[in-house]
Every structure is written in structure tokens, then in C-alpha cells.
């Protein structure tokens, strides 16, 4: 006599595959859950890497732009430095010419000033009165006027040369400082 009426082995046999299926399903669900969690973690990591990559790419681009700016600034400074060096050469040449002109004018001017000094306070009047012929006074007067004008022009020209020389030296000094500053930059 079978207490289960022949159904027990069948029931037991029928529940065993059901339990095995439930265990497989639980294991499959756990694996799927772990795979989904791993996939989410990988997706977060991928997003972080994209953000980091964008940040690095942006930083590289920023550095490239800064480098290009510095290159352009260097090019501009080189152009300015070359122009200033050229101006410096021109100023030096002008100073040399002015110094030669000053040296050339100096002896004649010195002699003329000595002659004027020798004539004393009434220098031109004395020349005018030294004419022996009264008829020549008009010509002597024009001659004295021309001498006085020529003396004033010589002194003014020499003073202009000295002023120009002084200005050129000051310009030279300013350009030299500017060139040094540009070279420093």
C-alpha cells in the first residue's frame, strides 16, 4: 500500500525540476542584475572619461591658442625691434653727420667771433665810419648790413646744428632704451 497512491514519486520528481528552474532563474536574474550594475558602472566611467577627454581637449586647444598668441606677439616684437634698430642706425648716422658739420663750422665761426670781438661794442658802426669817401657810405652801409646778417645766419645755423645734435642724441637714447625693452620682451 502506497500512502500517496502512486503520486509521491511523481510529485517529488515534478518539484525537483521546478526547484532547479527557480534556482537557475534566481542565478540568471542575479547575473543579469550584476551585468546591469556593471554596465551602469561602465557607462558612468565612460561618461567621466568623455568629460575628462573634453576637458583635456579643451585644455590642449587653449594651450595651442596661447602658443599662437605668443608666436604672433614675438613676431610683432621682432618687427618693432628691427624697426627700432633701423631708426637707431639712422639716428647714429645723423648724429655723425651733425658732429662733422659742427666741427666744420666751428673754426670759421670762431674766427668770425674773434673778429667781431676785436671790433668792440661799436663793431659795425666802426666799419661804417671807416670809409674814407662819403659817397661810399651807402655801399658801406649795405656791406655792413650784409655782414651783420651773415654773422647772425652763421651763429643761428651753428646753434641750429647744436640743437639738432642735442635732439638727435636724446632720440638715440630713447630709441636705445626702447630697443633694449623690446629685446627684453
CSV table of C-alpha atoms in Angstrom, one decimal:
chain,number,residue,atom,x,y,z
A,1,UNK,CA,0.0,0.0,0.0
A,2,UNK,CA,1.3,3.2,-1.2
A,3,UNK,CA,0.3,6.1,1.1
A,4,UNK,CA,0.5,8.6,-1.7
A,5,UNK,CA,-1.3,6.4,-4.1
A,6,UNK,CA,1.5,6.4,-6.6
A,7,UNK,CA,1.7,10.1,-6.8
A,8,UNK,CA,4.5,10.8,-4.4
A,9,UNK,CA,7.4,9.9,-6.7
A,10,UNK,CA,5.8,11.9,-9.4
A,11,UNK,CA,5.2,14.9,-7.2
A,12,UNK,CA,8.7,14.7,-6.0
A,13,UNK,CA,10.0,14.3,-9.4
A,14,UNK,CA,7.9,17.2,-10.6
A,15,UNK,CA,9.0,19.6,-7.8
A,16,UNK,CA,12.7,18.8,-8.3
A,17,UNK,CA,12.8,20.4,-11.8
A,18,UNK,CA,10.7,23.3,-10.6
A,19,UNK,CA,13.2,24.0,-7.8
A,20,UNK,CA,16.1,23.6,-10.2
A,21,UNK,CA,14.3,26.1,-12.6
A,22,UNK,CA,13.8,28.6,-9.8
A,23,UNK,CA,17.4,28.3,-8.7
A,24,UNK,CA,18.5,28.8,-12.3
A,25,UNK,CA,16.2,31.7,-12.7
A,26,UNK,CA,17.5,33.3,-9.5
A,27,UNK,CA,21.0,32.8,-10.6
A,28,UNK,CA,20.2,34.2,-14.0
A,29,UNK,CA,18.5,37.2,-12.5
A,30,UNK,CA,21.4,37.7,-10.2
A,31,UNK,CA,23.8,37.5,-13.1
A,32,UNK,CA,21.6,39.9,-15.1
A,33,UNK,CA,21.4,42.3,-12.2
A,34,UNK,CA,25.2,42.1,-11.8
A,35,UNK,CA,25.7,42.6,-15.5
A,36,UNK,CA,23.2,45.6,-15.5
A,37,UNK,CA,25.1,47.1,-12.5
A,38,UNK,CA,28.4,46.5,-14.2
A,39,UNK,CA,27.0,48.0,-17.4
A,40,UNK,CA,25.8,51.1,-15.5
A,41,UNK,CA,29.2,51.4,-13.7
A,42,UNK,CA,31.0,51.2,-17.1
A,43,UNK,CA,28.6,53.7,-18.6
A,44,UNK,CA,29.3,56.2,-15.7
A,45,UNK,CA,33.0,55.6,-16.2
A,46,UNK,CA,32.6,56.2,-20.0
A,47,UNK,CA,30.8,59.4,-19.3
A,48,UNK,CA,33.5,60.5,-16.9
A,49,UNK,CA,36.2,59.7,-19.5
A,50,UNK,CA,34.3,61.7,-22.2
A,51,UNK,CA,34.1,64.6,-19.8
A,52,UNK,CA,37.8,64.2,-18.9
A,53,UNK,CA,38.7,63.9,-22.6
A,54,UNK,CA,36.7,67.0,-23.4
A,55,UNK,CA,38.5,68.8,-20.6
A,56,UNK,CA,41.8,67.7,-21.9
A,57,UNK,CA,41.0,68.5,-25.4
A,58,UNK,CA,39.8,72.0,-24.3
A,59,UNK,CA,43.0,72.5,-22.3
A,60,UNK,CA,45.1,71.4,-25.3
A,61,UNK,CA,43.2,73.8,-27.6
A,62,UNK,CA,43.6,76.6,-25.0
A,63,UNK,CA,47.3,76.0,-24.8
A,64,UNK,CA,47.6,75.9,-28.6
A,65,UNK,CA,45.8,79.3,-28.8
A,66,UNK,CA,48.0,80.7,-26.1
A,67,UNK,CA,51.1,79.5,-28.1
A,68,UNK,CA,49.8,81.0,-31.3
A,69,UNK,CA,49.2,84.3,-29.5
A,70,UNK,CA,52.7,84.3,-28.1
A,71,UNK,CA,54.1,83.5,-31.5
A,72,UNK,CA,52.2,86.5,-33.0
A,73,UNK,CA,53.4,88.7,-30.2
A,74,UNK,CA,57.0,87.6,-30.7
A,75,UNK,CA,56.7,88.2,-34.4
A,76,UNK,CA,55.3,91.7,-33.7
A,77,UNK,CA,58.1,92.4,-31.2
A,78,UNK,CA,60.7,91.3,-33.7
A,79,UNK,CA,59.3,93.6,-36.3
A,80,UNK,CA,59.3,96.5,-33.8
A,81,UNK,CA,62.8,95.7,-32.7
A,82,UNK,CA,64.1,95.6,-36.2
A,83,UNK,CA,62.4,98.9,-37.0
A,84,UNK,CA,63.8,100.5,-33.8
A,85,UNK,CA,67.3,99.1,-34.7
A,86,UNK,CA,67.0,100.7,-38.1
A,87,UNK,CA,65.9,104.0,-36.6
A,88,UNK,CA,68.8,103.7,-34.2
A,89,UNK,CA,71.2,103.4,-37.1
A,90,UNK,CA,69.6,106.3,-38.9
A,91,UNK,CA,69.9,108.5,-35.8
A,92,UNK,CA,73.5,107.4,-35.3
A,93,UNK,CA,74.3,108.4,-38.9
A,94,UNK,CA,72.5,111.7,-38.5
A,95,UNK,CA,74.5,112.4,-35.3
A,96,UNK,CA,77.7,111.6,-37.0
A,97,UNK,CA,76.9,114.0,-39.9
A,98,UNK,CA,75.9,116.7,-37.4
A,99,UNK,CA,79.1,116.3,-35.5
A,100,UNK,CA,81.1,116.6,-38.7
A,101,UNK,CA,79.1,119.7,-39.7
A,102,UNK,CA,79.7,121.2,-36.2
A,103,UNK,CA,83.4,120.5,-36.5
A,104,UNK,CA,83.4,122.1,-39.9
A,105,UNK,CA,81.5,125.2,-38.9
A,106,UNK,CA,83.4,125.8,-35.6
A,107,UNK,CA,86.7,127.2,-36.9
A,108,UNK,CA,85.0,129.7,-39.3
A,109,UNK,CA,82.6,130.8,-36.6
A,110,UNK,CA,85.3,131.1,-34.1
A,111,UNK,CA,87.4,133.3,-36.4
A,112,UNK,CA,84.4,135.5,-37.2
A,113,UNK,CA,83.5,135.8,-33.5
A,114,UNK,CA,87.1,136.8,-32.7
A,115,UNK,CA,87.0,139.5,-35.5
A,116,UNK,CA,83.7,140.8,-34.1
A,117,UNK,CA,85.2,140.9,-30.6
A,118,UNK,CA,88.2,142.8,-31.8
A,119,UNK,CA,85.9,145.4,-33.3
A,120,UNK,CA,84.4,146.1,-29.9
A,121,UNK,CA,81.0,147.3,-29.0
A,122,UNK,CA,80.6,149.6,-32.0
A,123,UNK,CA,81.8,146.9,-34.3
A,124,UNK,CA,79.6,147.6,-37.3
A,125,UNK,CA,79.4,151.3,-36.7
A,126,UNK,CA,83.2,151.5,-36.7
A,127,UNK,CA,83.3,149.7,-40.1
A,128,UNK,CA,80.7,152.1,-41.5
A,129,UNK,CA,82.6,155.1,-40.3
A,130,UNK,CA,85.9,153.8,-41.5
A,131,UNK,CA,85.0,154.6,-45.1
A,132,UNK,CA,87.1,157.4,-46.4
A,133,UNK,CA,84.8,158.5,-49.1
A,134,UNK,CA,81.4,159.9,-48.2
A,135,UNK,CA,80.0,158.7,-51.5
A,136,UNK,CA,80.8,155.2,-50.5
A,137,UNK,CA,78.8,155.3,-47.2
A,138,UNK,CA,75.7,153.8,-49.0
A,139,UNK,CA,77.7,150.9,-50.2
A,140,UNK,CA,79.5,150.5,-46.9
A,141,UNK,CA,76.1,150.6,-45.2
A,142,UNK,CA,74.8,147.8,-47.3
A,143,UNK,CA,78.0,145.9,-46.8
A,144,UNK,CA,77.8,146.3,-43.0
A,145,UNK,CA,74.2,145.2,-43.1
A,146,UNK,CA,75.1,142.1,-45.2
A,147,UNK,CA,78.0,141.2,-42.8
A,148,UNK,CA,75.7,141.6,-39.8
A,149,UNK,CA,73.1,139.4,-41.5
A,150,UNK,CA,75.7,136.8,-42.5
A,151,UNK,CA,77.1,136.8,-38.9
A,152,UNK,CA,73.6,136.3,-37.5
A,153,UNK,CA,72.9,133.5,-40.0
A,154,UNK,CA,76.2,131.7,-39.2
A,155,UNK,CA,75.5,131.9,-35.4
A,156,UNK,CA,71.9,130.8,-35.9
A,157,UNK,CA,72.9,128.0,-38.2
A,158,UNK,CA,75.5,126.8,-35.8
A,159,UNK,CA,73.0,127.0,-32.9
A,160,UNK,CA,70.5,125.0,-35.0
A,161,UNK,CA,73.2,122.4,-35.7
A,162,UNK,CA,73.9,122.1,-31.9
A,163,UNK,CA,70.2,121.9,-31.1
A,164,UNK,CA,69.6,119.3,-33.7
A,165,UNK,CA,72.6,117.3,-32.4
A,166,UNK,CA,71.2,117.5,-28.9
A,167,UNK,CA,67.8,116.4,-30.0
A,168,UNK,CA,69.3,113.5,-32.1
A,169,UNK,CA,71.3,112.3,-29.1
A,170,UNK,CA,68.2,112.4,-26.9
A,171,UNK,CA,66.3,110.4,-29.6
A,172,UNK,CA,69.1,108.0,-29.8
A,173,UNK,CA,69.0,107.4,-26.1
A,174,UNK,CA,65.2,106.9,-26.1
A,175,UNK,CA,65.4,104.5,-29.1
A,176,UNK,CA,68.2,102.6,-27.5
A,177,UNK,CA,66.1,102.1,-24.3
A,178,UNK,CA,63.1,101.1,-26.4
A,179,UNK,CA,65.2,98.6,-28.3
A,180,UNK,CA,66.6,97.1,-25.1
A,181,UNK,CA,63.0,96.8,-23.8
A,182,UNK,CA,61.8,95.1,-27.0
A,183,UNK,CA,64.7,92.7,-26.9
A,184,UNK,CA,63.9,92.0,-23.2
A,185,UNK,CA,60.3,91.3,-24.2
